Structure formats: C-alpha cells, structure tokens
Short mmCIF file of N, CA and C in Angstrom, two decimals:
data_model
loop_
_atom_site.label_atom_id
_atom_site.label_comp_id
_atom_site.label_asym_id
_atom_site.label_seq_id
_atom_site.Cartn_x
_atom_site.Cartn_y
_atom_site.Cartn_z
N MET A 1 94.16 94.69 99.62
CA MET A 1 94.99 94.22 100.70
C MET A 1 96.10 93.37 100.12
N ALA A 2 97.27 93.52 100.64
CA ALA A 2 98.43 92.81 100.10
C ALA A 2 98.55 91.44 100.72
N GLU A 3 99.01 90.51 99.90
CA GLU A 3 99.27 89.16 100.41
C GLU A 3 100.72 89.10 100.87
N ARG A 4 100.98 88.25 101.82
CA ARG A 4 102.35 88.08 102.28
C ARG A 4 102.88 86.75 101.75
N THR A 5 104.03 86.80 101.16
CA THR A 5 104.66 85.58 100.67
C THR A 5 106.02 85.46 101.31
N GLU A 6 106.54 84.27 101.37
CA GLU A 6 107.87 84.07 101.92
C GLU A 6 108.76 83.53 100.82
N ASP A 7 109.93 84.08 100.70
CA ASP A 7 110.91 83.63 99.72
C ASP A 7 112.12 83.11 100.47
N GLU A 8 112.74 82.11 99.96
CA GLU A 8 113.95 81.55 100.55
C GLU A 8 115.13 82.39 100.06
N THR A 9 115.97 82.86 100.97
CA THR A 9 117.13 83.66 100.58
C THR A 9 118.34 82.75 100.45
N VAL A 10 119.44 83.33 100.03
CA VAL A 10 120.68 82.58 99.82
C VAL A 10 121.16 81.94 101.12
N THR A 11 120.96 82.61 102.25
CA THR A 11 121.44 82.08 103.52
C THR A 11 120.51 81.02 104.09
N GLY A 12 119.37 80.80 103.47
CA GLY A 12 118.46 79.77 103.95
C GLY A 12 117.41 80.29 104.90
N THR A 13 117.36 81.59 105.11
CA THR A 13 116.33 82.14 105.98
C THR A 13 115.17 82.64 105.13
N ALA A 14 114.02 82.67 105.70
CA ALA A 14 112.83 83.10 104.98
C ALA A 14 112.70 84.60 105.09
N ALA A 15 112.39 85.24 103.98
CA ALA A 15 112.18 86.68 103.98
C ALA A 15 110.76 86.94 103.51
N ALA A 16 110.03 87.73 104.28
CA ALA A 16 108.64 88.02 103.94
C ALA A 16 108.59 89.25 103.05
N THR A 17 107.78 89.19 102.02
CA THR A 17 107.59 90.34 101.15
C THR A 17 106.10 90.55 100.96
N ALA A 18 105.73 91.80 100.79
CA ALA A 18 104.32 92.12 100.56
C ALA A 18 104.09 92.20 99.07
N VAL A 19 103.03 91.59 98.60
CA VAL A 19 102.70 91.58 97.18
C VAL A 19 101.26 92.04 97.03
N ALA A 20 101.04 92.96 96.14
CA ALA A 20 99.69 93.41 95.86
C ALA A 20 98.97 92.29 95.11
N PRO A 21 97.67 92.07 95.37
CA PRO A 21 96.98 90.96 94.75
C PRO A 21 96.92 91.05 93.22
N ASP A 22 96.86 92.24 92.66
CA ASP A 22 96.74 92.35 91.22
C ASP A 22 98.10 92.58 90.53
N ALA A 23 99.20 92.57 91.29
CA ALA A 23 100.53 92.81 90.73
C ALA A 23 101.05 91.56 90.04
N GLN A 24 101.74 91.78 88.93
CA GLN A 24 102.37 90.66 88.24
C GLN A 24 103.79 90.56 88.75
N THR A 25 104.14 89.44 89.29
CA THR A 25 105.48 89.26 89.84
C THR A 25 106.11 88.04 89.20
N ALA A 26 107.41 88.02 89.27
CA ALA A 26 108.15 86.86 88.78
C ALA A 26 108.00 85.74 89.79
N GLU A 27 108.26 84.54 89.34
CA GLU A 27 108.16 83.37 90.21
C GLU A 27 109.11 83.50 91.40
N ARG A 28 110.32 83.94 91.14
CA ARG A 28 111.32 84.11 92.20
C ARG A 28 111.93 85.51 92.05
N PRO A 29 112.40 86.11 93.13
CA PRO A 29 112.98 87.46 93.04
C PRO A 29 114.23 87.49 92.15
N GLU A 30 114.97 86.39 92.06
CA GLU A 30 116.17 86.37 91.24
C GLU A 30 115.82 86.49 89.76
N GLU A 31 114.60 86.12 89.39
CA GLU A 31 114.20 86.14 88.00
C GLU A 31 113.69 87.50 87.57
N ALA A 32 113.47 88.40 88.52
CA ALA A 32 112.97 89.72 88.17
C ALA A 32 114.04 90.46 87.38
N VAL A 33 113.62 91.18 86.36
CA VAL A 33 114.55 91.90 85.51
C VAL A 33 114.70 93.31 86.04
N ALA A 34 115.95 93.72 86.26
CA ALA A 34 116.21 95.06 86.75
C ALA A 34 116.34 96.00 85.57
N GLY A 35 115.75 97.16 85.70
CA GLY A 35 115.83 98.18 84.67
C GLY A 35 117.18 98.88 84.73
N PRO A 36 117.50 99.69 83.71
CA PRO A 36 118.79 100.38 83.70
C PRO A 36 118.95 101.35 84.87
N GLU A 37 117.87 101.96 85.31
CA GLU A 37 117.99 102.88 86.44
C GLU A 37 118.28 102.13 87.73
N ASP A 38 117.84 100.89 87.84
CA ASP A 38 118.12 100.09 89.04
C ASP A 38 119.59 99.72 89.12
N THR A 39 120.21 99.35 88.02
CA THR A 39 121.61 98.95 88.05
C THR A 39 122.51 100.15 88.29
N ALA A 40 122.16 101.31 87.77
CA ALA A 40 122.98 102.50 88.00
C ALA A 40 122.94 102.90 89.46
N ALA A 41 121.78 102.80 90.09
CA ALA A 41 121.67 103.15 91.50
C ALA A 41 122.43 102.16 92.36
N GLU A 42 122.42 100.89 91.97
CA GLU A 42 123.13 99.88 92.76
C GLU A 42 124.63 100.06 92.67
N GLU A 43 125.16 100.53 91.53
CA GLU A 43 126.59 100.73 91.37
C GLU A 43 127.11 101.83 92.27
N HIS A 44 126.33 102.88 92.47
CA HIS A 44 126.77 104.03 93.24
C HIS A 44 126.30 104.01 94.68
N ALA A 45 125.52 103.03 95.05
CA ALA A 45 125.00 102.96 96.41
C ALA A 45 126.08 102.43 97.34
N GLU A 46 126.12 102.98 98.55
CA GLU A 46 127.05 102.49 99.56
C GLU A 46 126.42 101.31 100.27
N PRO A 47 127.24 100.38 100.73
CA PRO A 47 126.69 99.25 101.47
C PRO A 47 125.99 99.73 102.74
N ALA A 48 125.02 98.96 103.18
CA ALA A 48 124.29 99.34 104.39
C ALA A 48 125.25 99.39 105.56
N GLY A 49 125.17 100.42 106.34
CA GLY A 49 126.01 100.58 107.52
C GLY A 49 127.37 101.20 107.20
N ALA A 50 127.65 101.53 105.94
CA ALA A 50 128.93 102.13 105.58
C ALA A 50 128.92 103.60 105.98
N PRO A 51 130.05 104.11 106.47
CA PRO A 51 130.10 105.52 106.85
C PRO A 51 130.00 106.41 105.62
N SER A 52 129.40 107.57 105.79
CA SER A 52 129.19 108.47 104.67
C SER A 52 130.38 109.38 104.43
N GLY A 53 131.30 109.50 105.36
CA GLY A 53 132.44 110.38 105.21
C GLY A 53 132.18 111.78 105.70
N THR A 54 131.01 112.01 106.27
CA THR A 54 130.66 113.34 106.76
C THR A 54 131.60 113.76 107.88
N GLY A 55 131.92 112.85 108.77
CA GLY A 55 132.82 113.17 109.89
C GLY A 55 134.20 113.54 109.40
N GLN A 56 134.69 112.84 108.40
CA GLN A 56 136.01 113.15 107.85
C GLN A 56 136.00 114.51 107.16
N GLY A 57 134.92 114.81 106.47
CA GLY A 57 134.80 116.12 105.83
C GLY A 57 134.76 117.24 106.85
N ALA A 58 134.01 117.02 107.92
CA ALA A 58 133.93 118.03 108.98
C ALA A 58 135.29 118.22 109.64
N ALA A 59 136.00 117.13 109.88
CA ALA A 59 137.32 117.23 110.50
C ALA A 59 138.30 117.96 109.58
N ALA A 60 138.18 117.75 108.28
CA ALA A 60 139.04 118.45 107.33
C ALA A 60 138.78 119.95 107.37
N VAL A 61 137.52 120.34 107.44
CA VAL A 61 137.17 121.76 107.52
C VAL A 61 137.68 122.36 108.83
N VAL A 62 137.54 121.62 109.93
CA VAL A 62 138.04 122.09 111.22
C VAL A 62 139.55 122.26 111.16
N SER A 63 140.24 121.34 110.53
CA SER A 63 141.69 121.44 110.39
C SER A 63 142.09 122.71 109.64
N ALA A 64 141.43 122.98 108.54
CA ALA A 64 141.73 124.18 107.77
C ALA A 64 141.41 125.45 108.56
N ALA A 65 140.30 125.44 109.28
CA ALA A 65 139.92 126.61 110.09
C ALA A 65 140.92 126.86 111.21
N LEU A 66 141.35 125.79 111.88
CA LEU A 66 142.35 125.95 112.94
C LEU A 66 143.69 126.43 112.38
N GLY A 67 144.04 125.95 111.19
CA GLY A 67 145.26 126.44 110.56
C GLY A 67 145.19 127.92 110.25
N LEU A 68 144.02 128.37 109.80
CA LEU A 68 143.83 129.79 109.53
C LEU A 68 143.89 130.61 110.83
N VAL A 69 143.29 130.09 111.88
CA VAL A 69 143.33 130.78 113.18
C VAL A 69 144.76 130.87 113.69
N SER A 70 145.56 129.84 113.44
CA SER A 70 146.95 129.87 113.90
C SER A 70 147.73 130.99 113.23
N LEU A 71 147.34 131.36 112.01
CA LEU A 71 148.04 132.43 111.30
C LEU A 71 147.51 133.81 111.65
N THR A 72 146.22 133.90 111.92
CA THR A 72 145.61 135.22 112.15
C THR A 72 145.46 135.56 113.62
N GLY A 73 145.57 134.58 114.49
CA GLY A 73 145.37 134.81 115.91
C GLY A 73 143.94 134.50 116.29
N GLY A 74 143.77 134.14 117.51
CA GLY A 74 142.43 133.80 117.98
C GLY A 74 142.16 134.46 119.31
N TRP A 75 140.94 134.33 119.74
CA TRP A 75 140.53 134.95 120.99
C TRP A 75 141.36 134.47 122.18
N PRO A 76 141.61 133.19 122.36
CA PRO A 76 142.42 132.78 123.52
C PRO A 76 143.82 133.38 123.51
N GLY A 77 144.44 133.48 122.34
CA GLY A 77 145.77 134.07 122.27
C GLY A 77 145.76 135.56 122.59
N THR A 78 144.72 136.25 122.13
CA THR A 78 144.60 137.68 122.40
C THR A 78 144.40 137.94 123.89
N VAL A 79 143.53 137.15 124.51
CA VAL A 79 143.26 137.32 125.94
C VAL A 79 144.51 136.98 126.76
N ALA A 80 145.19 135.90 126.40
CA ALA A 80 146.40 135.50 127.13
C ALA A 80 147.49 136.56 126.98
N ALA A 81 147.63 137.13 125.79
CA ALA A 81 148.63 138.17 125.58
C ALA A 81 148.30 139.43 126.39
N ALA A 82 147.02 139.81 126.43
CA ALA A 82 146.62 140.97 127.21
C ALA A 82 146.88 140.74 128.70
N ARG A 83 146.63 139.51 129.14
CA ARG A 83 146.90 139.17 130.54
C ARG A 83 148.38 139.27 130.85
N GLU A 84 149.22 138.76 129.95
CA GLU A 84 150.66 138.84 130.16
C GLU A 84 151.15 140.28 130.17
N THR A 85 150.56 141.12 129.34
CA THR A 85 150.91 142.54 129.35
C THR A 85 150.58 143.17 130.69
N LEU A 86 149.39 142.86 131.21
CA LEU A 86 148.99 143.39 132.52
C LEU A 86 149.90 142.89 133.63
N VAL A 87 150.19 141.60 133.62
CA VAL A 87 151.08 141.03 134.64
C VAL A 87 152.46 141.67 134.54
N GLY A 88 152.96 141.89 133.31
CA GLY A 88 154.26 142.54 133.13
C GLY A 88 154.26 143.96 133.68
N GLN A 89 153.16 144.68 133.48
CA GLN A 89 153.07 146.04 134.01
C GLN A 89 153.06 146.04 135.53
N LEU A 90 152.38 145.08 136.12
CA LEU A 90 152.29 145.02 137.57
C LEU A 90 153.62 144.61 138.20
N ARG A 91 154.37 143.75 137.54
CA ARG A 91 155.63 143.24 138.10
C ARG A 91 156.80 144.20 137.88
N THR A 92 156.70 145.06 136.91
CA THR A 92 157.81 145.93 136.57
C THR A 92 157.77 147.17 137.47
N ALA A 93 158.88 147.40 138.09
CA ALA A 93 159.00 148.59 138.95
C ALA A 93 159.14 149.83 138.08
N ALA A 94 158.75 150.94 138.62
CA ALA A 94 158.81 152.19 137.86
C ALA A 94 160.24 152.58 137.52
N ASP A 95 161.19 152.16 138.33
CA ASP A 95 162.58 152.53 138.07
C ASP A 95 163.35 151.42 137.34
N ALA A 96 162.65 150.44 136.77
CA ALA A 96 163.30 149.36 136.03
C ALA A 96 163.88 149.89 134.72
N SER A 97 164.88 149.20 134.23
CA SER A 97 165.51 149.63 132.98
C SER A 97 164.54 149.46 131.81
N VAL A 98 164.84 150.12 130.71
CA VAL A 98 163.99 150.05 129.52
C VAL A 98 163.96 148.62 128.98
N ALA A 99 165.09 147.95 128.98
CA ALA A 99 165.17 146.57 128.48
C ALA A 99 164.27 145.65 129.31
N THR A 100 164.28 145.83 130.62
CA THR A 100 163.43 145.02 131.50
C THR A 100 161.96 145.32 131.24
N GLN A 101 161.62 146.59 131.08
CA GLN A 101 160.24 146.96 130.81
C GLN A 101 159.76 146.37 129.48
N ILE A 102 160.59 146.44 128.46
CA ILE A 102 160.20 145.88 127.15
C ILE A 102 159.97 144.38 127.26
N LYS A 103 160.89 143.69 127.94
CA LYS A 103 160.75 142.24 128.06
C LYS A 103 159.52 141.86 128.87
N GLU A 104 159.33 142.49 130.00
CA GLU A 104 158.22 142.13 130.89
C GLU A 104 156.85 142.53 130.34
N VAL A 105 156.77 143.71 129.75
CA VAL A 105 155.48 144.20 129.29
C VAL A 105 155.12 143.65 127.91
N TYR A 106 156.09 143.61 127.00
CA TYR A 106 155.78 143.22 125.63
C TYR A 106 156.31 141.83 125.25
N GLY A 107 157.47 141.48 125.72
CA GLY A 107 158.10 140.22 125.33
C GLY A 107 157.32 138.99 125.75
N ASP A 108 156.88 138.96 127.00
CA ASP A 108 156.12 137.80 127.46
C ASP A 108 154.77 137.69 126.73
N ALA A 109 154.14 138.82 126.45
CA ALA A 109 152.88 138.80 125.70
C ALA A 109 153.11 138.32 124.27
N TRP A 110 154.22 138.73 123.68
CA TRP A 110 154.57 138.30 122.33
C TRP A 110 154.78 136.79 122.29
N ASN A 111 155.51 136.27 123.29
CA ASN A 111 155.74 134.82 123.36
C ASN A 111 154.45 134.05 123.61
N THR A 112 153.56 134.62 124.42
CA THR A 112 152.28 133.96 124.69
C THR A 112 151.43 133.87 123.43
N THR A 113 151.43 134.94 122.64
CA THR A 113 150.71 134.92 121.37
C THR A 113 151.29 133.86 120.44
N ALA A 114 152.61 133.75 120.41
CA ALA A 114 153.26 132.74 119.57
C ALA A 114 152.93 131.33 120.06
N LEU A 115 152.88 131.14 121.37
CA LEU A 115 152.53 129.81 121.90
C LEU A 115 151.11 129.41 121.52
N TRP A 116 150.17 130.33 121.65
CA TRP A 116 148.79 130.01 121.29
C TRP A 116 148.66 129.75 119.79
N GLY A 117 149.35 130.54 118.98
CA GLY A 117 149.35 130.29 117.53
C GLY A 117 149.94 128.93 117.21
N GLY A 118 151.01 128.57 117.90
CA GLY A 118 151.62 127.26 117.70
C GLY A 118 150.71 126.13 118.14
N LEU A 119 149.96 126.34 119.21
CA LEU A 119 149.02 125.32 119.68
C LEU A 119 147.91 125.09 118.65
N PHE A 120 147.34 126.17 118.12
CA PHE A 120 146.31 126.04 117.08
C PHE A 120 146.90 125.36 115.83
N ALA A 121 148.12 125.72 115.48
CA ALA A 121 148.76 125.13 114.30
C ALA A 121 149.00 123.63 114.51
N LEU A 122 149.43 123.25 115.69
CA LEU A 122 149.69 121.84 115.97
C LEU A 122 148.40 121.03 115.92
N VAL A 123 147.33 121.55 116.49
CA VAL A 123 146.04 120.85 116.44
C VAL A 123 145.54 120.75 115.00
N ALA A 124 145.72 121.81 114.21
CA ALA A 124 145.31 121.78 112.80
C ALA A 124 146.12 120.74 112.04
N LEU A 125 147.40 120.68 112.31
CA LEU A 125 148.27 119.72 111.63
C LEU A 125 147.90 118.28 111.97
N ILE A 126 147.69 118.01 113.24
CA ILE A 126 147.34 116.66 113.68
C ILE A 126 145.97 116.25 113.12
N THR A 127 145.00 117.15 113.18
CA THR A 127 143.66 116.85 112.66
C THR A 127 143.71 116.56 111.17
N GLY A 128 144.43 117.37 110.41
CA GLY A 128 144.54 117.15 108.98
C GLY A 128 145.22 115.83 108.63
N VAL A 129 146.27 115.49 109.36
CA VAL A 129 146.97 114.23 109.12
C VAL A 129 146.06 113.05 109.45
N VAL A 130 145.31 113.14 110.53
CA VAL A 130 144.39 112.05 110.89
C VAL A 130 143.35 111.85 109.79
N VAL A 131 142.82 112.94 109.24
CA VAL A 131 141.85 112.82 108.16
C VAL A 131 142.48 112.15 106.93
N LEU A 132 143.72 112.50 106.63
CA LEU A 132 144.37 111.94 105.44
C LEU A 132 144.72 110.47 105.59
N VAL A 133 145.08 110.04 106.80
CA VAL A 133 145.46 108.63 106.98
C VAL A 133 144.29 107.76 107.42
N ARG A 134 143.15 108.34 107.71
CA ARG A 134 141.99 107.59 108.19
C ARG A 134 141.56 106.46 107.27
N PRO A 135 141.52 106.64 105.95
CA PRO A 135 141.09 105.53 105.10
C PRO A 135 141.95 104.27 105.24
N ALA A 136 143.20 104.42 105.60
CA ALA A 136 144.08 103.26 105.76
C ALA A 136 143.66 102.39 106.94
N PHE A 137 142.94 102.97 107.88
CA PHE A 137 142.53 102.22 109.07
C PHE A 137 141.03 101.94 109.10
N GLY A 138 140.36 102.22 108.01
CA GLY A 138 138.91 102.03 107.94
C GLY A 138 138.54 100.65 107.44
N ALA A 139 137.36 100.56 106.89
CA ALA A 139 136.86 99.30 106.34
C ALA A 139 137.72 98.89 105.16
N PRO A 140 138.03 97.61 105.02
CA PRO A 140 138.91 97.17 103.94
C PRO A 140 138.42 97.52 102.54
N GLY A 141 137.12 97.49 102.30
CA GLY A 141 136.60 97.77 100.97
C GLY A 141 136.50 99.25 100.66
N ARG A 142 136.62 100.09 101.64
CA ARG A 142 136.43 101.53 101.43
C ARG A 142 137.72 102.27 101.77
N THR A 143 138.51 102.57 100.76
CA THR A 143 139.79 103.23 100.98
C THR A 143 139.87 104.58 100.31
N THR A 144 138.76 105.09 99.79
CA THR A 144 138.79 106.39 99.13
C THR A 144 137.99 107.41 99.92
N GLN A 145 138.33 108.65 99.69
CA GLN A 145 137.61 109.77 100.29
C GLN A 145 137.12 110.66 99.17
N ALA A 146 136.20 111.52 99.52
CA ALA A 146 135.75 112.51 98.55
C ALA A 146 136.94 113.43 98.22
N PRO A 147 137.10 113.82 96.98
CA PRO A 147 138.25 114.66 96.62
C PRO A 147 138.30 115.96 97.41
N TRP A 148 137.16 116.56 97.69
CA TRP A 148 137.18 117.82 98.43
C TRP A 148 137.65 117.60 99.86
N THR A 149 137.37 116.44 100.43
CA THR A 149 137.82 116.17 101.79
C THR A 149 139.34 116.12 101.85
N ARG A 150 139.93 115.43 100.90
CA ARG A 150 141.39 115.34 100.86
C ARG A 150 142.01 116.72 100.61
N SER A 151 141.40 117.50 99.73
CA SER A 151 141.93 118.83 99.42
C SER A 151 141.89 119.74 100.64
N VAL A 152 140.77 119.75 101.33
CA VAL A 152 140.64 120.61 102.51
C VAL A 152 141.55 120.12 103.63
N ALA A 153 141.70 118.81 103.77
CA ALA A 153 142.62 118.27 104.79
C ALA A 153 144.06 118.67 104.47
N TRP A 154 144.44 118.62 103.19
CA TRP A 154 145.79 119.06 102.81
C TRP A 154 145.96 120.56 103.08
N ALA A 155 144.91 121.33 102.87
CA ALA A 155 144.98 122.77 103.19
C ALA A 155 145.20 122.96 104.69
N GLY A 156 144.50 122.17 105.51
CA GLY A 156 144.69 122.25 106.96
C GLY A 156 146.09 121.87 107.38
N VAL A 157 146.63 120.82 106.77
CA VAL A 157 148.00 120.40 107.08
C VAL A 157 149.00 121.49 106.67
N THR A 158 148.81 122.04 105.49
CA THR A 158 149.71 123.09 105.01
C THR A 158 149.66 124.33 105.90
N LEU A 159 148.45 124.77 106.23
CA LEU A 159 148.31 125.94 107.11
C LEU A 159 148.88 125.64 108.50
N GLY A 160 148.70 124.40 108.97
CA GLY A 160 149.26 124.01 110.26
C GLY A 160 150.77 124.05 110.27
N VAL A 161 151.39 123.56 109.21
CA VAL A 161 152.86 123.59 109.12
C VAL A 161 153.37 125.02 109.06
N ILE A 162 152.74 125.84 108.24
CA ILE A 162 153.15 127.25 108.14
C ILE A 162 152.96 127.95 109.48
N GLY A 163 151.81 127.73 110.12
CA GLY A 163 151.55 128.36 111.41
C GLY A 163 152.52 127.90 112.48
N LEU A 164 152.85 126.61 112.49
CA LEU A 164 153.80 126.09 113.47
C LEU A 164 155.20 126.67 113.24
N LEU A 165 155.59 126.76 112.00
CA LEU A 165 156.90 127.34 111.67
C LEU A 165 156.96 128.81 112.10
N LEU A 166 155.92 129.56 111.78
CA LEU A 166 155.90 130.97 112.18
C LEU A 166 155.88 131.14 113.70
N ALA A 167 155.15 130.26 114.39
CA ALA A 167 155.10 130.34 115.86
C ALA A 167 156.47 130.08 116.47
N VAL A 168 157.16 129.08 115.96
CA VAL A 168 158.50 128.76 116.49
C VAL A 168 159.47 129.91 116.20
N LEU A 169 159.43 130.43 114.98
CA LEU A 169 160.32 131.53 114.63
C LEU A 169 160.01 132.79 115.44
N THR A 170 158.75 133.04 115.71
CA THR A 170 158.36 134.20 116.50
C THR A 170 158.76 134.03 117.96
N TYR A 171 158.52 132.85 118.50
CA TYR A 171 158.84 132.60 119.92
C TYR A 171 160.34 132.70 120.17
N THR A 172 161.13 132.19 119.24
CA THR A 172 162.58 132.22 119.43
C THR A 172 163.19 133.58 119.10
N GLY A 173 162.42 134.48 118.53
CA GLY A 173 162.92 135.81 118.23
C GLY A 173 163.61 135.90 116.88
N VAL A 174 163.64 134.83 116.11
CA VAL A 174 164.24 134.87 114.78
C VAL A 174 163.41 135.75 113.86
N LEU A 175 162.12 135.65 113.97
CA LEU A 175 161.20 136.44 113.15
C LEU A 175 160.57 137.51 114.03
N LEU A 176 160.78 138.76 113.69
CA LEU A 176 160.17 139.88 114.42
C LEU A 176 160.48 139.84 115.91
N GLY A 177 161.73 139.76 116.25
CA GLY A 177 162.13 139.76 117.65
C GLY A 177 161.89 141.12 118.29
N LEU A 178 162.00 141.15 119.60
CA LEU A 178 161.81 142.41 120.32
C LEU A 178 162.93 143.38 120.01
N PRO A 179 162.63 144.67 119.97
CA PRO A 179 163.69 145.65 119.69
C PRO A 179 164.67 145.74 120.87
N ALA A 180 165.88 146.00 120.52
CA ALA A 180 166.92 146.16 121.56
C ALA A 180 166.79 147.54 122.18
N ALA A 181 166.92 147.59 123.51
CA ALA A 181 166.83 148.87 124.21
C ALA A 181 168.22 149.52 124.21
N SER A 182 168.26 150.81 123.96
CA SER A 182 169.55 151.47 123.94
C SER A 182 169.85 152.19 125.22
#
C-alpha cells in the first residue's frame, strides 16, 4: 500500500504524491535527478492546455480541397448549371434567334458554373489565409505551425487565387466566351 506525502510547491500550496513504501525517494522532488530521456521529453512536450494544431491542419487540407474543387467543378455547380440550362430551354421560344437561344440555354449555365467555381475559390482562399495568419493571433509563446500545415495552406491559397482568376475570366467571357451566332 502506498503512503501519501505532501510536498510544498513553489506557489505555497500542498501537493499530494503517492509513494510506495519500499521506494527510495529523494528528500524533496527538486533534488530528484532527471535522466536524459526525461529532459528530452520535456523539451519537446507542449504545455498543458496548448492547442495541438490539428484544427489548423484540417483547415489547411479543406482549403486545398476547396481550391481543387474550384478548378474541377463540384456537384452544386453542376446542378445549378443544369438547372439554368433547363430554365433557358423553357424560357426560349421556338422561333427565337440563334443568338438568344445560345445565351439563354448555354450562356446562363456557363456563368452559373463560373460563379460556383468562384465561390469555392473564394472560400478556399479565405480559409488558407486564415490558417496562415492564425499563429499571429494565438498564444504569445506559440507562433509556429507544422511545416506541412503551412505548405498545404499555401497550396489552398494558390489554388484559390487561380480558381478565382479563372472564374472571373470565364464569367466575363474573356476566357472561353460563348460563340458568336451568325
């Protein structure tokens, strides 16, 4: 059965520790000699209650994934474009000009796809930037992130910028505009 002893801590409060009856202990905990493995673990250990960075890593991955979706298209953009195509077909009269049919049936769907791509790109860009600037607003002693977190966040920001640029160019017709009707 272990005996309970009380030691005085630096703050003046008593801390109870369990001691085995046959264990050899130092007179005071400060006098105990730490082995080399103890000091190495203490150097790399995070303070109690410190965040692990898992949330920042997850947000960086989400940013990169959203940036990729902005370039390749996603389910909401595909559904919205199909809906716009259907609405364009319903609104266009059978005797409408070819230019009107192209704009109503294909142009609005094309712009809708560009808008959804731009929305995904903007969210990817904002999420990546938040991950990159987060350490500046965190705990004063902890201003570093895991290298992979920063790399993936930069990938998300880069994909977001490219996706946003492509969405704007597509929506305005500068890149792959609708064909002119003759």
